[in-house]
Structure formats: structure tokens, C-alpha cells
Amino acid sequence: CDSSFLLTPLEDMLHEKQTYGLIVLDRREATVGLLRGKHIEEMAHLTSLVPGKQRKGGQSAHRFQQLRLIAINDFYTKIADAASEVFVAIDPKEFMGVFIGGPSPTKEEFESGAFLHHEIQKKILGLFDVAYTDESGLYELFDKLGEALQDLDVVKEKKFMERFMKELVNDSGLASYGEEQVRKNLEMGSVDTLLLSDELRKVRLTMTCGNCGNEEKKTITKKAGEDYQPGNCVKCGSGVKTTESVDVVEELSAIADQMSTNTAFISNDFEEGNQLITAFGGIGAILRYKTGI
């Protein structure tokens, strides 16, 4: 059967490239999955050989408990190996972190035991109580994540904006804003993180003169139901036509991808996020090095 569920809640806050790791486990079984964009995908399902709490005849209670603890530890290791193999293969820029679900104390034991690959262990974002540990448990875990994901997004956005504002205030030369300046820095490969406001609604037009062939580019704000009139050629005065229209967010994001630049979409739900759109035109950048632009 198809192990991918279409998810409607939270889809607006999950950009397609962002990927979260999901693990649901108890001492009987475990399931590893990915939350990518709007879909959950099961990646691995494991069952354990951990014996029940009732010991067999002829075994001392102490010996039985020792064997049971060894089996539990082995199962946690098996889960971690399967999860780490899946998560490490994802581009680190796209892998946002791991959520773990299950009963107590299983999920706490798994986290505190540091069974996961050390790079993945550092990205554990939260533990949640879930009743199921099969594929449906992944979906149950997702249902618990709404507030956590929203809070994480806002925290990350605030950190980006705090760093951006700090570089501006310190006049370090490591912050840039405005479309043209940021575009130039992007094309140079000097941008570490591109900051784009969620409220940015601009298109970049290419206007060509049918008489002399002169080409001009201009960025305008998109307005519903309104067509932009390009006017006349600045060189010969003849009429010009819009020959290309590109969404600025899509264009700058594409350049960022080509230059291995991180892109952060900033909401206006907090003060600094609102300042990005009102004071800086919705476009900012944290630079890798000074460029003087």
C-alpha cells in the first residue's frame, strides 16, 4: 500500500525542501519516517526480540532482567542504526531535525542513551507521547507537532533576524538589504543566508523596445487585477512591451540554490520580521564575507 499520507494541516509552514525525521517506538516495534513538505513517508519498520516481563522457568529474576536489558539495548541500537542511515543521507541544509514519539520511559531512554549518529542526536527537537508505533504512529506523532513546528519556525526566524540586525548595527559589512544589493551579493556567492519576507509580492519585468531593441528591467509590486503599463523607450521614445515577468521570490531563491546559499522565509508575526518588509523592502542577506556592496 502507499505509505505516503497527504497532510493538509501546517502545510503553509512547511516548505517543500524542509525535511523532519520521525521515530515512533516502544519495546516491541519501531517505525522510522520522514516528514517532507506535505507528506509523511515510512522509511523503516522494525520489530524486537525483547522478552516480556514474565520470565521462563529455570531462570533467576536477576539473570532474566539482565538478558531483557541487553535485548532492549540491542533493539534501541537497531532502531538508531536504521534511523541514522535514513537521516544522514538527507542534505544537511534540508534536514531540520528529529521528533521522537512513544510511551514513557521508552522514548526518554532512547534519547538519553545517545544511540543515534552524533550529528543526528544533536538535532532531536522534541519527545511526544503516542499510543501507536507502527505507520499510523507516524501520523499520530505529526498530529502532536503543530505547535512545536510553529514555535520552531518562529524561533529560527528570530535568530536569523537578530543576527541580521546585529550585523547592521555593528556596521560589520556582513549584512545587505534591498533587491539590487542582495542580488549582486547572491550572484557573487557571498551570501550565507538569504532573508525573504513572507509578505514579499514583487515581480521583475523585462521590457523591450520594438523599434531600437533596447531592453530595460524593472521590479514592481504585484497588485491584484492591475496590469502594468510599461510606457515608452528611454532611448528612442517608442512604445515598449513586457517580454518577461519573473516572481522576485522565485528568482532570488533559484540564484541562492545555485550558489549553495541558505534561504529563510521570514513571517511578520514578530517585530524584526515586520521590519524586514517595512524597513528593508522584504529582502535581506547575511553575508559570508565583506563585499562593499
mmCIF file of C-alpha atoms in Angstrom:
data_model
loop_
_atom_site.group_PDB
_atom_site.id
_atom_site.type_symbol
_atom_site.label_atom_id
_atom_site.label_comp_id
_atom_site.label_asym_id
_atom_site.label_seq_id
_atom_site.Cartn_x
_atom_site.Cartn_y
_atom_site.Cartn_z
ATOM 1 C CA CYS A 1 0.000 0.000 0.000
ATOM 2 C CA ASP A 2 1.023 3.608 -0.419
ATOM 3 C CA SER A 3 2.847 4.697 2.728
ATOM 4 C CA SER A 4 2.528 8.391 1.974
ATOM 5 C CA PHE A 5 -0.243 10.441 3.592
ATOM 6 C CA LEU A 6 -1.457 13.750 2.182
ATOM 7 C CA LEU A 7 -1.393 16.255 5.006
ATOM 8 C CA THR A 8 -3.431 19.433 4.992
ATOM 9 C CA PRO A 9 -2.660 20.978 8.416
ATOM 10 C CA LEU A 10 0.539 23.002 8.760
ATOM 11 C CA GLU A 11 1.338 22.785 5.052
ATOM 12 C CA ASP A 12 1.817 26.538 4.848
ATOM 13 C CA MET A 13 4.621 26.444 7.404
ATOM 14 C CA LEU A 14 6.471 23.531 5.823
ATOM 15 C CA HIS A 15 8.486 24.487 2.763
ATOM 16 C CA GLU A 16 8.858 21.599 0.310
ATOM 17 C CA LYS A 17 12.586 21.148 0.859
ATOM 18 C CA GLN A 18 12.409 21.075 4.644
ATOM 19 C CA THR A 19 12.594 17.536 5.994
ATOM 20 C CA TYR A 20 11.987 16.309 9.529
ATOM 21 C CA GLY A 21 12.868 12.866 10.834
ATOM 22 C CA LEU A 22 10.188 10.935 12.731
ATOM 23 C CA ILE A 23 10.742 7.968 15.041
ATOM 24 C CA VAL A 24 7.978 6.170 16.942
ATOM 25 C CA LEU A 25 8.989 3.311 19.205
ATOM 26 C CA ASP A 26 8.240 1.092 22.151
ATOM 27 C CA ARG A 27 9.996 -2.094 23.217
ATOM 28 C CA ARG A 28 8.070 -4.227 20.716
ATOM 29 C CA GLU A 29 8.373 -2.301 17.465
ATOM 30 C CA ALA A 30 9.554 0.937 15.897
ATOM 31 C CA THR A 31 8.879 2.898 12.730
ATOM 32 C CA VAL A 32 11.116 5.490 11.096
ATOM 33 C CA GLY A 33 9.681 8.080 8.739
ATOM 34 C CA LEU A 34 10.211 11.414 7.047
ATOM 35 C CA LEU A 35 8.002 14.484 7.067
ATOM 36 C CA ARG A 36 8.811 16.253 3.815
ATOM 37 C CA GLY A 37 6.711 19.139 2.575
ATOM 38 C CA LYS A 38 3.139 17.903 2.833
ATOM 39 C CA HIS A 39 3.789 14.181 3.091
ATOM 40 C CA ILE A 40 4.785 11.553 5.628
ATOM 41 C CA GLU A 41 6.738 8.625 4.226
ATOM 42 C CA GLU A 42 7.547 5.451 6.125
ATOM 43 C CA MET A 43 11.211 4.534 5.675
ATOM 44 C CA ALA A 44 11.737 1.569 8.015
ATOM 45 C CA HIS A 45 9.756 -0.706 10.323
ATOM 46 C CA LEU A 46 11.432 -2.888 12.948
ATOM 47 C CA THR A 47 10.260 -5.476 15.468
ATOM 48 C CA SER A 48 12.107 -6.558 18.585
ATOM 49 C CA LEU A 49 13.108 -9.780 20.307
ATOM 50 C CA VAL A 50 12.715 -8.214 23.747
ATOM 51 C CA PRO A 51 11.074 -10.804 26.032
ATOM 52 C CA GLY A 52 8.004 -9.962 28.075
ATOM 53 C CA LYS A 53 8.237 -9.145 31.750
ATOM 54 C CA GLN A 54 7.389 -12.716 32.810
ATOM 55 C CA ARG A 55 10.481 -14.910 32.979
ATOM 56 C CA LYS A 56 10.645 -18.518 31.879
ATOM 57 C CA GLY A 57 11.074 -21.310 34.388
ATOM 58 C CA GLY A 58 14.613 -22.075 35.486
ATOM 59 C CA GLN A 59 15.883 -18.512 35.098
ATOM 60 C CA SER A 60 16.721 -16.375 38.089
ATOM 61 C CA ALA A 61 14.988 -12.999 38.240
ATOM 62 C CA HIS A 62 18.345 -11.231 38.111
ATOM 63 C CA ARG A 63 19.565 -13.194 35.096
ATOM 64 C CA PHE A 64 16.275 -12.675 33.287
ATOM 65 C CA GLN A 65 16.396 -8.933 33.926
ATOM 66 C CA GLN A 66 19.973 -8.760 32.610
ATOM 67 C CA LEU A 67 19.019 -10.559 29.401
ATOM 68 C CA ARG A 68 15.987 -8.329 28.977
ATOM 69 C CA LEU A 69 18.050 -5.137 29.363
ATOM 70 C CA ILE A 70 20.574 -6.425 26.822
ATOM 71 C CA ALA A 71 17.763 -7.157 24.359
ATOM 72 C CA ILE A 72 16.269 -3.685 24.888
ATOM 73 C CA ASN A 73 19.660 -2.055 24.345
ATOM 74 C CA ASP A 74 20.204 -4.104 21.184
ATOM 75 C CA PHE A 75 16.792 -3.060 19.868
ATOM 76 C CA TYR A 76 17.475 0.632 20.549
ATOM 77 C CA THR A 77 20.769 0.263 18.684
ATOM 78 C CA LYS A 78 18.982 -1.397 15.766
ATOM 79 C CA ILE A 79 16.418 1.441 15.635
ATOM 80 C CA ALA A 80 19.144 4.078 15.787
ATOM 81 C CA ASP A 81 21.172 2.441 13.022
ATOM 82 C CA ALA A 82 18.139 2.325 10.724
ATOM 83 C CA ALA A 83 17.126 5.917 11.523
ATOM 84 C CA SER A 84 20.656 7.298 11.230
ATOM 85 C CA GLU A 85 21.112 5.646 7.843
ATOM 86 C CA VAL A 86 17.954 7.364 6.575
ATOM 87 C CA PHE A 87 18.587 10.785 8.129
ATOM 88 C CA VAL A 88 22.310 11.116 7.358
ATOM 89 C CA ALA A 89 21.556 10.621 3.653
ATOM 90 C CA ILE A 90 19.484 13.828 3.578
ATOM 91 C CA ASP A 91 21.106 17.141 2.626
ATOM 92 C CA PRO A 92 22.036 18.777 5.975
ATOM 93 C CA LYS A 93 20.631 22.086 4.744
ATOM 94 C CA GLU A 94 17.239 20.465 4.247
ATOM 95 C CA PHE A 95 17.216 18.240 7.343
ATOM 96 C CA MET A 96 15.645 20.312 10.109
ATOM 97 C CA GLY A 97 15.658 17.837 12.992
ATOM 98 C CA VAL A 98 14.092 14.765 14.623
ATOM 99 C CA PHE A 99 10.922 14.199 16.620
ATOM 100 C CA ILE A 100 10.538 11.043 18.719
ATOM 101 C CA GLY A 101 7.233 9.539 19.819
ATOM 102 C CA GLY A 102 6.340 6.652 22.079
ATOM 103 C CA PRO A 103 5.366 5.732 25.632
ATOM 104 C CA SER A 104 7.383 6.661 28.705
ATOM 105 C CA PRO A 105 10.039 5.708 29.629
ATOM 106 C CA THR A 106 10.943 4.190 26.241
ATOM 107 C CA LYS A 107 11.370 7.391 24.261
ATOM 108 C CA GLU A 108 13.307 9.024 27.121
ATOM 109 C CA GLU A 109 15.627 6.011 27.378
ATOM 110 C CA PHE A 110 16.234 6.111 23.646
ATOM 111 C CA GLU A 111 17.096 9.816 23.687
ATOM 112 C CA SER A 112 19.264 9.803 26.813
ATOM 113 C CA GLY A 113 21.156 6.731 25.617
ATOM 114 C CA ALA A 114 22.535 8.694 22.638
ATOM 115 C CA PHE A 115 22.027 5.748 20.292
ATOM 116 C CA LEU A 116 21.690 7.898 17.160
ATOM 117 C CA HIS A 117 24.563 9.119 14.983
ATOM 118 C CA HIS A 118 26.119 12.077 16.819
ATOM 119 C CA GLU A 119 25.109 14.585 14.121
ATOM 120 C CA ILE A 120 21.511 13.346 14.276
ATOM 121 C CA GLN A 121 21.460 13.164 18.084
ATOM 122 C CA LYS A 122 22.157 16.915 18.201
ATOM 123 C CA LYS A 123 19.060 17.547 16.103
ATOM 124 C CA ILE A 124 16.470 15.934 18.391
ATOM 125 C CA LEU A 125 13.771 18.604 18.669
ATOM 126 C CA GLY A 126 11.231 17.018 20.981
ATOM 127 C CA LEU A 127 9.646 13.946 22.570
ATOM 128 C CA PHE A 128 5.917 13.229 22.376
ATOM 129 C CA ASP A 129 3.556 10.646 23.857
ATOM 130 C CA VAL A 130 1.965 8.477 21.166
ATOM 131 C CA ALA A 131 -0.030 5.264 21.502
ATOM 132 C CA TYR A 132 0.930 3.620 18.207
ATOM 133 C CA THR A 133 4.377 2.659 16.974
ATOM 134 C CA ASP A 134 3.538 1.371 13.501
ATOM 135 C CA GLU A 135 2.953 3.511 10.416
ATOM 136 C CA SER A 136 -0.153 5.071 11.950
ATOM 137 C CA GLY A 137 2.065 6.188 14.823
ATOM 138 C CA LEU A 138 3.930 8.497 12.436
ATOM 139 C CA TYR A 139 0.650 10.192 11.599
ATOM 140 C CA GLU A 140 -0.260 10.366 15.302
ATOM 141 C CA LEU A 141 3.122 11.954 16.038
ATOM 142 C CA PHE A 142 2.551 14.525 13.319
ATOM 143 C CA ASP A 143 -0.752 15.495 14.933
ATOM 144 C CA LYS A 144 1.199 16.382 18.088
ATOM 145 C CA LEU A 145 3.709 18.572 16.239
ATOM 146 C CA GLY A 146 1.614 21.555 15.175
ATOM 147 C CA GLU A 147 2.559 23.950 17.955
ATOM 148 C CA ALA A 148 6.117 22.616 18.178
ATOM 149 C CA LEU A 149 6.763 23.176 14.465
ATOM 150 C CA GLN A 150 5.219 26.617 14.569
ATOM 151 C CA ASP A 151 7.309 27.609 17.580
ATOM 152 C CA LEU A 152 10.464 26.216 15.965
ATOM 153 C CA ASP A 153 9.876 28.203 12.787
ATOM 154 C CA VAL A 154 9.402 31.438 14.718
ATOM 155 C CA VAL A 155 12.480 30.788 16.876
ATOM 156 C CA LYS A 156 14.621 30.135 13.795
ATOM 157 C CA GLU A 157 13.267 33.211 12.039
ATOM 158 C CA LYS A 158 14.006 35.365 15.087
ATOM 159 C CA LYS A 159 17.575 34.066 15.266
ATOM 160 C CA PHE A 160 18.180 34.939 11.609
ATOM 161 C CA MET A 161 16.735 38.427 12.048
ATOM 162 C CA GLU A 162 18.627 39.036 15.294
ATOM 163 C CA ARG A 163 21.879 38.180 13.543
ATOM 164 C CA PHE A 164 20.963 40.360 10.547
ATOM 165 C CA MET A 165 20.129 43.337 12.788
ATOM 166 C CA LYS A 166 23.285 42.808 14.856
ATOM 167 C CA GLU A 167 25.478 42.941 11.738
ATOM 168 C CA LEU A 168 23.694 46.102 10.609
ATOM 169 C CA VAL A 169 24.026 47.846 13.978
ATOM 170 C CA ASN A 170 27.700 46.884 14.269
ATOM 171 C CA ASP A 171 28.307 48.074 10.700
ATOM 172 C CA SER A 172 30.323 44.901 10.141
ATOM 173 C CA GLY A 173 29.724 44.827 6.403
ATOM 174 C CA LEU A 174 28.152 41.384 6.762
ATOM 175 C CA ALA A 175 24.550 42.472 6.191
ATOM 176 C CA SER A 176 22.927 43.571 2.960
ATOM 177 C CA TYR A 177 19.390 44.630 2.076
ATOM 178 C CA GLY A 178 17.415 45.845 -0.902
ATOM 179 C CA GLU A 179 16.847 43.899 -4.086
ATOM 180 C CA GLU A 180 19.744 45.166 -6.192
ATOM 181 C CA GLN A 181 22.394 44.936 -3.472
ATOM 182 C CA VAL A 182 21.277 41.483 -2.361
ATOM 183 C CA ARG A 183 21.034 40.289 -5.957
ATOM 184 C CA LYS A 184 24.638 41.355 -6.647
ATOM 185 C CA ASN A 185 25.881 39.640 -3.493
ATOM 186 C CA LEU A 186 23.947 36.496 -4.377
ATOM 187 C CA GLU A 187 25.459 36.349 -7.847
ATOM 188 C CA MET A 188 28.937 36.749 -6.293
ATOM 189 C CA GLY A 189 28.285 33.810 -3.979
ATOM 190 C CA SER A 190 28.903 35.962 -0.908
ATOM 191 C CA VAL A 191 25.516 35.383 0.764
ATOM 192 C CA ASP A 192 25.369 32.916 3.639
ATOM 193 C CA THR A 193 21.629 33.302 4.312
ATOM 194 C CA LEU A 194 19.048 34.982 2.089
ATOM 195 C CA LEU A 195 16.165 36.526 4.054
ATOM 196 C CA LEU A 196 12.839 36.855 2.234
ATOM 197 C CA SER A 197 9.675 38.201 3.803
ATOM 198 C CA ASP A 198 6.559 36.048 3.527
ATOM 199 C CA GLU A 199 4.787 39.268 2.556
ATOM 200 C CA LEU A 200 7.022 39.966 -0.462
ATOM 201 C CA ARG A 201 4.887 40.346 -3.588
ATOM 202 C CA LYS A 202 7.121 41.629 -6.361
ATOM 203 C CA VAL A 203 7.805 40.756 -9.983
ATOM 204 C CA ARG A 204 10.797 41.660 -12.130
ATOM 205 C CA LEU A 205 9.807 42.753 -15.616
ATOM 206 C CA THR A 206 11.906 42.760 -18.757
ATOM 207 C CA MET A 207 10.680 45.444 -21.175
ATOM 208 C CA THR A 208 11.871 45.534 -24.775
ATOM 209 C CA CYS A 209 11.570 48.320 -27.328
ATOM 210 C CA GLY A 210 10.180 47.087 -30.646
ATOM 211 C CA ASN A 211 11.952 49.900 -32.502
ATOM 212 C CA CYS A 212 15.550 50.084 -31.230
ATOM 213 C CA GLY A 213 15.690 46.824 -29.277
ATOM 214 C CA ASN A 214 16.674 48.491 -26.012
ATOM 215 C CA GLU A 215 15.986 46.275 -23.007
ATOM 216 C CA GLU A 216 15.170 47.506 -19.529
ATOM 217 C CA LYS A 217 14.445 45.643 -16.294
ATOM 218 C CA LYS A 218 12.188 46.929 -13.558
ATOM 219 C CA THR A 219 10.790 45.493 -10.336
ATOM 220 C CA ILE A 220 7.212 46.301 -9.399
ATOM 221 C CA THR A 221 4.833 45.305 -6.630
ATOM 222 C CA LYS A 222 2.163 42.861 -7.731
ATOM 223 C CA LYS A 223 -1.355 44.201 -7.362
ATOM 224 C CA ALA A 224 -4.398 42.043 -7.939
ATOM 225 C CA GLY A 225 -6.344 42.934 -11.058
ATOM 226 C CA GLU A 226 -3.893 45.607 -12.155
ATOM 227 C CA ASP A 227 -1.856 45.464 -15.374
ATOM 228 C CA TYR A 228 1.411 47.384 -15.506
ATOM 229 C CA GLN A 229 1.753 49.827 -18.381
ATOM 230 C CA PRO A 230 5.437 49.879 -19.427
ATOM 231 C CA GLY A 231 5.303 53.265 -21.184
ATOM 232 C CA ASN A 232 7.885 54.372 -23.760
ATOM 233 C CA CYS A 233 11.516 53.548 -24.509
ATOM 234 C CA VAL A 234 14.012 55.704 -22.615
ATOM 235 C CA LYS A 235 16.280 55.801 -25.682
ATOM 236 C CA CYS A 236 14.049 56.414 -28.678
ATOM 237 C CA GLY A 237 10.654 57.190 -27.179
ATOM 238 C CA SER A 238 8.858 54.354 -28.978
ATOM 239 C CA GLY A 239 6.443 52.036 -27.206
ATOM 240 C CA VAL A 240 7.854 49.080 -25.286
ATOM 241 C CA LYS A 241 6.397 45.686 -24.447
ATOM 242 C CA THR A 242 6.832 43.469 -21.414
ATOM 243 C CA THR A 243 8.642 40.409 -22.746
ATOM 244 C CA GLU A 244 9.274 38.610 -19.447
ATOM 245 C CA SER A 245 7.785 38.617 -15.954
ATOM 246 C CA VAL A 246 9.519 36.754 -13.110
ATOM 247 C CA ASP A 247 8.448 36.437 -9.479
ATOM 248 C CA VAL A 248 11.245 38.003 -7.402
ATOM 249 C CA VAL A 249 10.993 35.418 -4.609
ATOM 250 C CA GLU A 250 11.315 32.545 -7.080
ATOM 251 C CA GLU A 251 14.160 34.243 -8.944
ATOM 252 C CA LEU A 252 16.265 35.071 -5.883
ATOM 253 C CA SER A 253 15.595 31.645 -4.347
ATOM 254 C CA ALA A 254 16.798 29.976 -7.553
ATOM 255 C CA ILE A 255 20.026 32.004 -7.524
ATOM 256 C CA ALA A 256 20.510 31.087 -3.853
ATOM 257 C CA ASP A 257 20.146 27.386 -4.683
ATOM 258 C CA GLN A 258 22.754 27.675 -7.432
ATOM 259 C CA MET A 259 25.174 29.332 -5.008
ATOM 260 C CA SER A 260 24.541 26.888 -2.123
ATOM 261 C CA THR A 261 23.026 29.723 -0.120
ATOM 262 C CA ASN A 262 20.542 29.057 2.659
ATOM 263 C CA THR A 263 17.141 30.726 2.165
ATOM 264 C CA ALA A 264 14.997 31.717 5.163
ATOM 265 C CA PHE A 265 11.399 32.844 4.763
ATOM 266 C CA ILE A 266 10.528 35.362 7.461
ATOM 267 C CA SER A 267 6.999 35.970 8.730
ATOM 268 C CA ASN A 268 5.855 39.346 10.032
ATOM 269 C CA ASP A 269 4.484 37.809 13.242
ATOM 270 C CA PHE A 270 7.248 39.402 15.328
ATOM 271 C CA GLU A 271 8.849 42.850 15.434
ATOM 272 C CA GLU A 272 12.043 42.145 13.498
ATOM 273 C CA GLY A 273 10.137 40.104 10.915
ATOM 274 C CA ASN A 274 7.777 43.005 10.342
ATOM 275 C CA GLN A 275 10.764 45.352 9.986
ATOM 276 C CA LEU A 276 12.154 43.224 7.155
ATOM 277 C CA ILE A 277 9.162 44.081 4.966
ATOM 278 C CA THR A 278 8.505 47.638 6.188
ATOM 279 C CA ALA A 279 12.070 48.966 6.539
ATOM 280 C CA PHE A 280 14.142 46.783 4.202
ATOM 281 C CA GLY A 281 11.760 46.054 1.338
ATOM 282 C CA GLY A 282 11.311 42.407 2.294
ATOM 283 C CA ILE A 283 14.774 41.347 1.106
ATOM 284 C CA GLY A 284 17.879 40.978 3.261
ATOM 285 C CA ALA A 285 21.048 38.912 3.442
ATOM 286 C CA ILE A 286 23.651 37.779 5.942
ATOM 287 C CA LEU A 287 26.998 37.661 4.151
ATOM 288 C CA ARG A 288 29.875 35.202 4.348
ATOM 289 C CA TYR A 289 32.392 37.996 3.889
ATOM 290 C CA LYS A 290 32.517 41.734 3.227
ATOM 291 C CA THR A 291 31.941 42.845 -0.343
ATOM 292 C CA GLY A 292 31.426 46.583 -0.037
ATOM 293 C CA ILE A 293 28.127 46.325 -1.920
#
